[in-house]
PDB file of C-alpha atoms and ligand atoms in Angstrom:
ATOM      1  CA  MET A   1     -15.318 -25.556  34.220  1.00  0.00           C
ATOM      2  CA  THR A   2     -16.348 -28.482  36.657  1.00  0.00           C
ATOM      3  CA  ASN A   3     -13.805 -28.325  39.915  1.00  0.00           C
ATOM      4  CA  LEU A   4     -12.123 -31.540  38.895  1.00  0.00           C
ATOM      5  CA  GLU A   5     -10.552 -29.380  36.332  1.00  0.00           C
ATOM      6  CA  ILE A   6      -9.692 -26.758  38.298  1.00  0.00           C
ATOM      7  CA  ASP A   7      -7.766 -28.998  40.891  1.00  0.00           C
ATOM      8  CA  ARG A   8      -5.574 -30.687  38.139  1.00  0.00           C
ATOM      9  CA  PRO A   9      -2.702 -28.595  37.046  1.00  0.00           C
ATOM     10  CA  PRO A  10      -1.584 -28.347  33.797  1.00  0.00           C
ATOM     11  CA  VAL A  11       1.063 -30.533  33.162  1.00  0.00           C
ATOM     12  CA  LEU A  12       2.152 -29.685  29.312  1.00  0.00           C
ATOM     13  CA  ARG A  13       1.255 -26.411  27.903  1.00  0.00           C
ATOM     14  CA  LEU A  14       1.820 -25.572  24.532  1.00  0.00           C
ATOM     15  CA  HIS A  15       1.147 -21.771  23.093  1.00  0.00           C
ATOM     16  CA  ASP A  16       1.694 -21.105  19.359  1.00  0.00           C
ATOM     17  CA  ILE A  17       3.950 -23.692  18.979  1.00  0.00           C
ATOM     18  CA  HIS A  18       5.622 -24.111  15.115  1.00  0.00           C
ATOM     19  CA  GLN A  19       8.091 -26.528  14.030  1.00  0.00           C
ATOM     20  CA  VAL A  20      10.256 -25.649  10.953  1.00  0.00           C
ATOM     21  CA  TYR A  21      12.647 -27.982   9.701  1.00  0.00           C
ATOM     22  CA  GLY A  22      15.229 -26.902   6.799  1.00  0.00           C
ATOM     23  CA  ALA A  23      15.973 -23.480   6.150  1.00  0.00           C
ATOM     24  CA  GLY A  24      14.664 -21.395   2.657  1.00  0.00           C
ATOM     25  CA  GLU A  25      12.772 -22.892  -0.332  1.00  0.00           C
ATOM     26  CA  ALA A  26      12.733 -26.735   1.080  1.00  0.00           C
ATOM     27  CA  SER A  27      12.061 -25.605   4.235  1.00  0.00           C
ATOM     28  CA  VAL A  28       8.962 -27.667   5.706  1.00  0.00           C
ATOM     29  CA  HIS A  29       6.290 -25.996   8.356  1.00  0.00           C
ATOM     30  CA  ALA A  30       5.753 -28.873  10.052  1.00  0.00           C
ATOM     31  CA  LEU A  31       3.564 -27.974  12.973  1.00  0.00           C
ATOM     32  CA  ARG A  32       2.005 -24.275  12.370  1.00  0.00           C
ATOM     33  CA  GLY A  33       0.501 -22.817  15.971  1.00  0.00           C
ATOM     34  CA  ILE A  34      -0.335 -25.616  18.296  1.00  0.00           C
ATOM     35  CA  ASP A  35      -2.113 -24.282  21.518  1.00  0.00           C
ATOM     36  CA  LEU A  36      -2.573 -27.002  23.836  1.00  0.00           C
ATOM     37  CA  ASP A  37      -3.002 -27.813  27.609  1.00  0.00           C
ATOM     38  CA  VAL A  38      -3.355 -31.280  29.045  1.00  0.00           C
ATOM     39  CA  ALA A  39      -3.959 -31.874  32.667  1.00  0.00           C
ATOM     40  CA  GLN A  40      -2.275 -34.115  35.158  1.00  0.00           C
ATOM     41  CA  GLY A  41      -4.125 -37.223  35.088  1.00  0.00           C
ATOM     42  CA  ASP A  42      -5.092 -36.534  31.437  1.00  0.00           C
ATOM     43  CA  TYR A  43      -5.042 -39.767  28.844  1.00  0.00           C
ATOM     44  CA  VAL A  44      -4.718 -38.676  25.299  1.00  0.00           C
ATOM     45  CA  ALA A  45      -4.585 -40.094  21.825  1.00  0.00           C
ATOM     46  CA  ILE A  46      -3.164 -37.768  19.063  1.00  0.00           C
ATOM     47  CA  MET A  47      -4.109 -38.755  15.613  1.00  0.00           C
ATOM     48  CA  GLY A  48      -3.961 -37.737  12.224  1.00  0.00           C
ATOM     49  CA  PRO A  49      -3.088 -38.424   8.789  1.00  0.00           C
ATOM     50  CA  SER A  50       0.677 -39.653   7.681  1.00  0.00           C
ATOM     51  CA  GLY A  51       2.727 -36.389   7.550  1.00  0.00           C
ATOM     52  CA  SER A  52       0.364 -34.055   9.803  1.00  0.00           C
ATOM     53  CA  GLY A  53       2.981 -33.619  12.611  1.00  0.00           C
ATOM     54  CA  LYS A  54       2.738 -36.245  15.012  1.00  0.00           C
ATOM     55  CA  SER A  55       5.966 -37.349  15.374  1.00  0.00           C
ATOM     56  CA  THR A  56       6.912 -33.826  15.509  1.00  0.00           C
ATOM     57  CA  LEU A  57       4.781 -32.941  18.028  1.00  0.00           C
ATOM     58  CA  MET A  58       6.058 -35.922  19.910  1.00  0.00           C
ATOM     59  CA  ASN A  59       9.484 -34.896  19.930  1.00  0.00           C
ATOM     60  CA  LEU A  60       8.933 -32.072  21.337  1.00  0.00           C
ATOM     61  CA  LEU A  61       6.388 -33.207  23.878  1.00  0.00           C
ATOM     62  CA  GLY A  62       9.388 -35.599  24.914  1.00  0.00           C
ATOM     63  CA  CYS A  63      11.953 -32.620  25.288  1.00  0.00           C
ATOM     64  CA  LEU A  64      13.643 -34.853  22.044  1.00  0.00           C
ATOM     65  CA  ASP A  65      13.799 -31.118  19.878  1.00  0.00           C
ATOM     66  CA  ILE A  66      12.636 -27.750  20.602  1.00  0.00           C
ATOM     67  CA  ALA A  67      10.156 -25.759  18.574  1.00  0.00           C
ATOM     68  CA  SER A  68      11.267 -22.875  16.382  1.00  0.00           C
ATOM     69  CA  HIS A  69       8.582 -20.769  18.105  1.00  0.00           C
ATOM     70  CA  GLY A  70       6.153 -20.722  20.666  1.00  0.00           C
ATOM     71  CA  VAL A  71       6.403 -21.503  24.080  1.00  0.00           C
ATOM     72  CA  TYR A  72       6.485 -25.392  25.830  1.00  0.00           C
ATOM     73  CA  GLU A  73       6.091 -25.700  29.701  1.00  0.00           C
ATOM     74  CA  LEU A  74       6.389 -29.027  31.313  1.00  0.00           C
ATOM     75  CA  ALA A  75       5.321 -29.318  34.545  1.00  0.00           C
ATOM     76  CA  GLY A  76       5.698 -25.342  34.961  1.00  0.00           C
ATOM     77  CA  HIS A  77       9.318 -25.059  33.615  1.00  0.00           C
ATOM     78  CA  ASP A  78       9.486 -23.258  29.987  1.00  0.00           C
ATOM     79  CA  VAL A  79      11.594 -26.294  28.059  1.00  0.00           C
ATOM     80  CA  ARG A  80      13.590 -23.237  26.101  1.00  0.00           C
ATOM     81  CA  SER A  81      15.474 -22.205  29.181  1.00  0.00           C
ATOM     82  CA  LEU A  82      17.052 -25.295  30.363  1.00  0.00           C
ATOM     83  CA  THR A  83      20.342 -26.331  29.647  1.00  0.00           C
ATOM     84  CA  GLU A  84      21.019 -29.886  27.307  1.00  0.00           C
ATOM     85  CA  ARG A  85      21.757 -30.988  30.855  1.00  0.00           C
ATOM     86  CA  GLU A  86      18.906 -29.609  32.759  1.00  0.00           C
ATOM     87  CA  LEU A  87      16.959 -31.442  29.515  1.00  0.00           C
ATOM     88  CA  ALA A  88      18.235 -34.660  29.690  1.00  0.00           C
ATOM     89  CA  LYS A  89      17.249 -35.018  32.852  1.00  0.00           C
ATOM     90  CA  VAL A  90      14.247 -33.899  32.148  1.00  0.00           C
ATOM     91  CA  ARG A  91      13.660 -36.379  29.691  1.00  0.00           C
ATOM     92  CA  ASN A  92      15.299 -39.418  31.531  1.00  0.00           C
ATOM     93  CA  GLU A  93      13.258 -38.394  35.059  1.00  0.00           C
ATOM     94  CA  GLU A  94      10.058 -36.556  34.061  1.00  0.00           C
ATOM     95  CA  ILE A  95       9.292 -38.554  30.934  1.00  0.00           C
ATOM     96  CA  GLY A  96       8.449 -42.092  30.599  1.00  0.00           C
ATOM     97  CA  PHE A  97       8.923 -43.421  26.522  1.00  0.00           C
ATOM     98  CA  VAL A  98       7.335 -46.050  25.010  1.00  0.00           C
ATOM     99  CA  PHE A  99       7.956 -46.665  21.567  1.00  0.00           C
ATOM    100  CA  GLN A 100       6.531 -48.860  19.050  1.00  0.00           C
ATOM    101  CA  SER A 101       9.125 -51.116  18.432  1.00  0.00           C
ATOM    102  CA  PHE A 102       9.724 -51.747  22.115  1.00  0.00           C
ATOM    103  CA  ASN A 103      13.295 -50.692  21.982  1.00  0.00           C
ATOM    104  CA  LEU A 104      14.397 -53.223  24.742  1.00  0.00           C
ATOM    105  CA  VAL A 105      18.252 -53.544  24.841  1.00  0.00           C
ATOM    106  CA  PRO A 106      18.844 -57.416  23.439  1.00  0.00           C
ATOM    107  CA  ARG A 107      20.798 -59.641  25.918  1.00  0.00           C
ATOM    108  CA  MET A 108      19.605 -58.048  28.940  1.00  0.00           C
ATOM    109  CA  THR A 109      17.412 -59.299  31.378  1.00  0.00           C
ATOM    110  CA  ALA A 110      13.757 -57.589  31.716  1.00  0.00           C
ATOM    111  CA  LEU A 111      14.983 -56.483  35.056  1.00  0.00           C
ATOM    112  CA  ALA A 112      18.140 -55.039  33.873  1.00  0.00           C
ATOM    113  CA  ASN A 113      16.206 -53.168  31.154  1.00  0.00           C
ATOM    114  CA  VAL A 114      13.548 -51.516  33.526  1.00  0.00           C
ATOM    115  CA  GLU A 115      16.439 -50.453  35.639  1.00  0.00           C
ATOM    116  CA  LEU A 116      18.054 -48.856  33.214  1.00  0.00           C
ATOM    117  CA  PRO A 117      16.524 -45.163  33.473  1.00  0.00           C
ATOM    118  CA  LEU A 118      17.349 -45.733  37.248  1.00  0.00           C
ATOM    119  CA  ILE A 119      21.043 -46.265  36.338  1.00  0.00           C
ATOM    120  CA  TYR A 120      21.098 -42.891  34.261  1.00  0.00           C
ATOM    121  CA  GLY A 121      19.499 -41.478  37.762  1.00  0.00           C
ATOM    122  CA  GLY A 122      22.148 -42.531  40.012  1.00  0.00           C
ATOM    123  CA  VAL A 123      19.865 -44.909  42.019  1.00  0.00           C
ATOM    124  CA  ARG A 124      21.534 -47.243  44.202  1.00  0.00           C
ATOM    125  CA  ARG A 125      21.401 -51.014  43.155  1.00  0.00           C
ATOM    126  CA  ALA A 126      19.393 -52.599  46.023  1.00  0.00           C
ATOM    127  CA  GLU A 127      16.413 -49.711  45.362  1.00  0.00           C
ATOM    128  CA  ARG A 128      17.262 -49.802  41.286  1.00  0.00           C
ATOM    129  CA  ARG A 129      16.396 -53.407  42.310  1.00  0.00           C
ATOM    130  CA  ARG A 130      12.934 -52.629  44.395  1.00  0.00           C
ATOM    131  CA  LEU A 131      12.034 -50.006  42.129  1.00  0.00           C
ATOM    132  CA  ALA A 132      12.242 -52.072  38.728  1.00  0.00           C
ATOM    133  CA  LEU A 133      10.620 -55.734  40.356  1.00  0.00           C
ATOM    134  CA  GLU A 134       7.732 -53.456  41.089  1.00  0.00           C
ATOM    135  CA  ALA A 135       7.610 -51.894  37.914  1.00  0.00           C
ATOM    136  CA  LEU A 136       7.346 -55.560  35.945  1.00  0.00           C
ATOM    137  CA  ALA A 137       4.888 -56.506  38.694  1.00  0.00           C
ATOM    138  CA  LEU A 138       2.402 -53.539  38.004  1.00  0.00           C
ATOM    139  CA  VAL A 139       2.532 -54.898  33.914  1.00  0.00           C
ATOM    140  CA  GLY A 140       2.285 -58.283  35.126  1.00  0.00           C
ATOM    141  CA  LEU A 141       5.598 -59.866  34.363  1.00  0.00           C
ATOM    142  CA  ALA A 142       7.096 -60.138  38.114  1.00  0.00           C
ATOM    143  CA  ASP A 143       7.703 -63.860  36.887  1.00  0.00           C
ATOM    144  CA  ARG A 144       9.566 -62.856  33.616  1.00  0.00           C
ATOM    145  CA  ALA A 145      12.344 -60.354  35.065  1.00  0.00           C
ATOM    146  CA  ASP A 146      15.239 -62.964  34.254  1.00  0.00           C
ATOM    147  CA  HIS A 147      14.311 -63.162  30.898  1.00  0.00           C
ATOM    148  CA  GLN A 148      15.794 -61.659  27.909  1.00  0.00           C
ATOM    149  CA  PRO A 149      13.689 -59.596  25.092  1.00  0.00           C
ATOM    150  CA  GLN A 150      14.095 -62.256  22.525  1.00  0.00           C
ATOM    151  CA  GLN A 151      12.527 -64.591  25.235  1.00  0.00           C
ATOM    152  CA  LEU A 152       9.757 -62.732  25.402  1.00  0.00           C
ATOM    153  CA  SER A 153       6.094 -62.829  23.172  1.00  0.00           C
ATOM    154  CA  GLY A 154       5.896 -58.808  21.465  1.00  0.00           C
ATOM    155  CA  GLY A 155       3.179 -57.911  24.041  1.00  0.00           C
ATOM    156  CA  GLN A 156       5.398 -58.770  26.751  1.00  0.00           C
ATOM    157  CA  GLN A 157       8.348 -57.133  25.537  1.00  0.00           C
ATOM    158  CA  GLN A 158       6.307 -53.819  25.118  1.00  0.00           C
ATOM    159  CA  ARG A 159       5.119 -54.330  28.725  1.00  0.00           C
ATOM    160  CA  VAL A 160       8.685 -54.370  29.826  1.00  0.00           C
ATOM    161  CA  ALA A 161       9.065 -51.177  27.908  1.00  0.00           C
ATOM    162  CA  ILE A 162       5.867 -49.698  30.047  1.00  0.00           C
ATOM    163  CA  ALA A 163       7.621 -50.896  32.962  1.00  0.00           C
ATOM    164  CA  ARG A 164      10.536 -49.340  31.993  1.00  0.00           C
ATOM    165  CA  ALA A 165       8.670 -46.012  31.299  1.00  0.00           C
ATOM    166  CA  LEU A 166       7.245 -45.995  34.838  1.00  0.00           C
ATOM    167  CA  VAL A 167      10.055 -46.905  36.773  1.00  0.00           C
ATOM    168  CA  THR A 168      11.109 -43.484  37.539  1.00  0.00           C
ATOM    169  CA  SER A 169       7.720 -42.542  38.721  1.00  0.00           C
ATOM    170  CA  PRO A 170       7.312 -39.909  35.428  1.00  0.00           C
ATOM    171  CA  THR A 171       5.390 -37.064  35.221  1.00  0.00           C
ATOM    172  CA  LEU A 172       3.850 -37.696  31.789  1.00  0.00           C
ATOM    173  CA  VAL A 173       3.919 -41.146  29.762  1.00  0.00           C
ATOM    174  CA  LEU A 174       4.549 -40.682  25.852  1.00  0.00           C
ATOM    175  CA  ALA A 175       3.739 -43.413  23.548  1.00  0.00           C
ATOM    176  CA  ASP A 176       4.259 -43.431  20.146  1.00  0.00           C
ATOM    177  CA  GLU A 177       2.453 -45.874  18.164  1.00  0.00           C
ATOM    178  CA  PRO A 178       2.607 -48.412  21.438  1.00  0.00           C
ATOM    179  CA  THR A 179       0.448 -51.325  19.545  1.00  0.00           C
ATOM    180  CA  GLY A 180       1.512 -50.761  15.919  1.00  0.00           C
ATOM    181  CA  ASN A 181       3.518 -54.157  16.078  1.00  0.00           C
ATOM    182  CA  LEU A 182       1.155 -55.950  17.951  1.00  0.00           C
ATOM    183  CA  ASP A 183      -1.453 -58.606  17.318  1.00  0.00           C
ATOM    184  CA  SER A 184      -4.924 -57.835  19.112  1.00  0.00           C
ATOM    185  CA  ALA A 185      -4.668 -59.841  22.018  1.00  0.00           C
ATOM    186  CA  SER A 186      -1.511 -58.111  23.104  1.00  0.00           C
ATOM    187  CA  THR A 187      -2.697 -54.580  22.006  1.00  0.00           C
ATOM    188  CA  GLU A 188      -6.190 -55.394  24.403  1.00  0.00           C
ATOM    189  CA  GLU A 189      -3.083 -56.108  27.290  1.00  0.00           C
ATOM    190  CA  ILE A 190      -1.533 -53.230  26.831  1.00  0.00           C
ATOM    191  CA  LEU A 191      -4.793 -50.889  26.372  1.00  0.00           C
ATOM    192  CA  ASP A 192      -5.967 -52.092  29.790  1.00  0.00           C
ATOM    193  CA  ILE A 193      -2.375 -51.821  31.189  1.00  0.00           C
ATOM    194  CA  LEU A 194      -2.619 -47.604  30.009  1.00  0.00           C
ATOM    195  CA  ASP A 195      -6.528 -48.006  31.362  1.00  0.00           C
ATOM    196  CA  SER A 196      -5.553 -48.802  34.724  1.00  0.00           C
ATOM    197  CA  LEU A 197      -2.408 -45.867  34.572  1.00  0.00           C
ATOM    198  CA  ALA A 198      -4.844 -43.594  33.698  1.00  0.00           C
ATOM    199  CA  ASP A 199      -7.295 -44.852  36.712  1.00  0.00           C
ATOM    200  CA  ALA A 200      -4.112 -44.219  38.829  1.00  0.00           C
ATOM    201  CA  GLY A 201      -3.908 -40.674  37.985  1.00  0.00           C
ATOM    202  CA  ARG A 202      -0.866 -41.078  35.551  1.00  0.00           C
ATOM    203  CA  THR A 203      -0.386 -38.491  32.500  1.00  0.00           C
ATOM    204  CA  ILE A 204      -0.560 -40.337  28.892  1.00  0.00           C
ATOM    205  CA  VAL A 205       0.325 -39.416  25.987  1.00  0.00           C
ATOM    206  CA  ILE A 206      -0.154 -41.855  22.861  1.00  0.00           C
ATOM    207  CA  ILE A 207       0.143 -41.207  18.810  1.00  0.00           C
ATOM    208  CA  THR A 208      -1.854 -43.608  17.170  1.00  0.00           C
ATOM    209  CA  HIS A 209      -3.594 -44.378  13.927  1.00  0.00           C
ATOM    210  CA  GLU A 210      -6.001 -46.507  15.295  1.00  0.00           C
ATOM    211  CA  GLU A 211      -9.345 -45.624  15.945  1.00  0.00           C
ATOM    212  CA  ASN A 212     -10.249 -48.521  18.757  1.00  0.00           C
ATOM    213  CA  VAL A 213      -7.021 -47.304  20.742  1.00  0.00           C
ATOM    214  CA  ALA A 214      -7.671 -43.815  20.116  1.00  0.00           C
ATOM    215  CA  GLU A 215     -11.276 -44.543  21.827  1.00  0.00           C
ATOM    216  CA  ARG A 216      -9.757 -45.728  24.747  1.00  0.00           C
ATOM    217  CA  ALA A 217      -8.183 -42.604  25.769  1.00  0.00           C
ATOM    218  CA  HIS A 218     -10.541 -39.980  27.482  1.00  0.00           C
ATOM    219  CA  ARG A 219      -9.872 -37.292  25.145  1.00  0.00           C
ATOM    220  CA  ILE A 220      -9.028 -37.223  21.071  1.00  0.00           C
ATOM    221  CA  ILE A 221      -6.773 -34.388  19.663  1.00  0.00           C
ATOM    222  CA  THR A 222      -6.579 -34.682  15.470  1.00  0.00           C
ATOM    223  CA  ILE A 223      -3.937 -32.935  13.776  1.00  0.00           C
ATOM    224  CA  SER A 224      -3.436 -32.148  10.460  1.00  0.00           C
ATOM    225  CA  ASP A 225      -1.441 -30.100   8.280  1.00  0.00           C
ATOM    226  CA  GLY A 226       0.290 -28.864  11.437  1.00  0.00           C
ATOM    227  CA  LEU A 227      -2.618 -28.055  13.143  1.00  0.00           C
ATOM    228  CA  ILE A 228      -5.151 -29.418  15.950  1.00  0.00           C
ATOM    229  CA  VAL A 229      -8.547 -29.561  14.070  1.00  0.00           C
ATOM    230  CA  ARG A 230     -10.236 -31.591  16.727  1.00  0.00           C
ATOM    231  CA  ASP A 231     -10.395 -32.136  20.116  1.00  0.00           C
ATOM    232  CA  THR A 232     -12.971 -33.982  22.213  1.00  0.00           C
ATOM    233  CA  SER A 233     -13.498 -35.284  25.503  1.00  0.00           C
ATOM    234  CA  THR A 234     -15.236 -38.306  26.013  1.00  0.00           C
ATOM    235  CA  ALA A 235     -18.112 -37.687  28.512  1.00  0.00           C
ATOM    236  CA  GLY A 236     -17.076 -39.391  31.465  1.00  0.00           C
ATOM    237  CA  VAL A 237     -13.837 -37.710  32.220  1.00  0.00           C
ATOM    238  CA  LEU A 238     -15.051 -34.220  32.802  1.00  0.00           C
ATOM    239  CA  GLN A 239     -17.044 -35.059  35.702  1.00  0.00           C
TER     240      GLN A 239
HETATM  241  N1  ATP B   1      13.988 -34.345  10.174  1.00  0.00           N
HETATM  242  C1  ATP B   1      12.778 -33.645   8.865  1.00  0.00           C
HETATM  243  N2  ATP B   1      13.177 -32.734   8.413  1.00  0.00           N
HETATM  244  C2  ATP B   1      12.562 -32.518   7.091  1.00  0.00           C
HETATM  245  N3  ATP B   1      11.324 -32.318   7.479  1.00  0.00           N
HETATM  246  C3  ATP B   1      10.881 -33.133   7.957  1.00  0.00           C
HETATM  247  C4  ATP B   1      11.352 -33.927   9.333  1.00  0.00           C
HETATM  248  N4  ATP B   1      10.873 -34.306   9.982  1.00  0.00           N
HETATM  249  C5  ATP B   1       9.871 -34.880   9.438  1.00  0.00           C
HETATM  250  N5  ATP B   1       9.665 -33.553   8.916  1.00  0.00           N
HETATM  251  C6  ATP B   1       8.357 -33.186   7.600  1.00  0.00           C
HETATM  252  O1  ATP B   1       7.325 -32.572   8.291  1.00  0.00           O
HETATM  253  C7  ATP B   1       6.138 -33.189   8.486  1.00  0.00           C
HETATM  254  C8  ATP B   1       5.334 -33.669   9.908  1.00  0.00           C
HETATM  255  O2  ATP B   1       6.322 -34.914   9.649  1.00  0.00           O
HETATM  256  P1  ATP B   1       5.721 -36.221  11.089  1.00  0.00           P
HETATM  257  O3  ATP B   1       7.169 -37.102  11.409  1.00  0.00           O
HETATM  258  O4  ATP B   1       5.767 -35.132  11.887  1.00  0.00           O
HETATM  259  O5  ATP B   1       4.290 -36.841  10.418  1.00  0.00           O
HETATM  260  P2  ATP B   1       3.612 -37.506  11.113  1.00  0.00           P
HETATM  261  O6  ATP B   1       2.605 -37.089  11.414  1.00  0.00           O
HETATM  262  O7  ATP B   1       4.587 -38.563  12.482  1.00  0.00           O
HETATM  263  O8  ATP B   1       3.337 -38.797  10.276  1.00  0.00           O
HETATM  264  P3  ATP B   1       3.854 -40.771   9.897  1.00  0.00           P
HETATM  265  O9  ATP B   1       1.885 -40.770  10.249  1.00  0.00           O
HETATM  266  O10 ATP B   1       3.720 -41.052   8.475  1.00  0.00           O
HETATM  267  O11 ATP B   1       4.651 -40.926  10.936  1.00  0.00           O
HETATM  268  C9  ATP B   1       6.011 -33.724   7.076  1.00  0.00           C
HETATM  269  O12 ATP B   1       6.017 -33.078   6.020  1.00  0.00           O
HETATM  270  C10 ATP B   1       7.569 -34.356   7.247  1.00  0.00           C
HETATM  271  O13 ATP B   1       7.933 -34.897   5.690  1.00  0.00           O
HETATM  272 MG1   MG B   2       5.110 -40.051  12.803  1.00  0.00          MG
END
């Protein structure tokens, strides 16, 4: 193990995670014993066939759901021990979500969309504006701050969504098929932004079906039938 690895504490730690939907004969064992550590600054892609448990895992990582069994620690906190209110706070402040369908609020400007997590977080107006503009500048959209989602291309909308995910300086950026609705040029723009976030030391976990998207990550985890069957790091990242 290199010094770098020792220096990077785990942001996520999953131990023997199981997720079962339903009960009795109709129950589905969607995750069947996931062990996973993600270090600070890791850029991880999760791949796997349809029905393998990717979204189930993502929902757990994002604290949108609690595992039926096993321990999930996010930034050192066992999420099972948190109240609903504390969980909501963790979701708002520690996790930046990016979705396939952008999920921007229509008829609200890009700036207002990016400010939303800060409103929930109780940040004052002037500071909100400053942080949101800074996040928009980071994704190259400072000049579109006053545009509404329908006035932006799909790629630009996804960049706004990334700015919104970043504005709270979250511990973890979680992206579920972030390029699934984009053409190849926009996909490339989003991947470039994710690269620069990774270079800046952000922890990123993305789900993707696309080989070329996964290859940009520093680590690729493949799940199949609720289990991790492959976990490969690219050579560059561990030295
Ligand atoms: N709410 C639910 N209730 C019951 N079963 C569910 C529920 N959500 C998912 N499942 C089942 O759990 C398994 C894993 O589903 P999941 O959505 O995590 O797969 P996935 O890897 O995200 O697939 P895809 O690539 O198609 O999005 C599947 O067998 C699915 O049918
Ligand atoms: Mg899914």
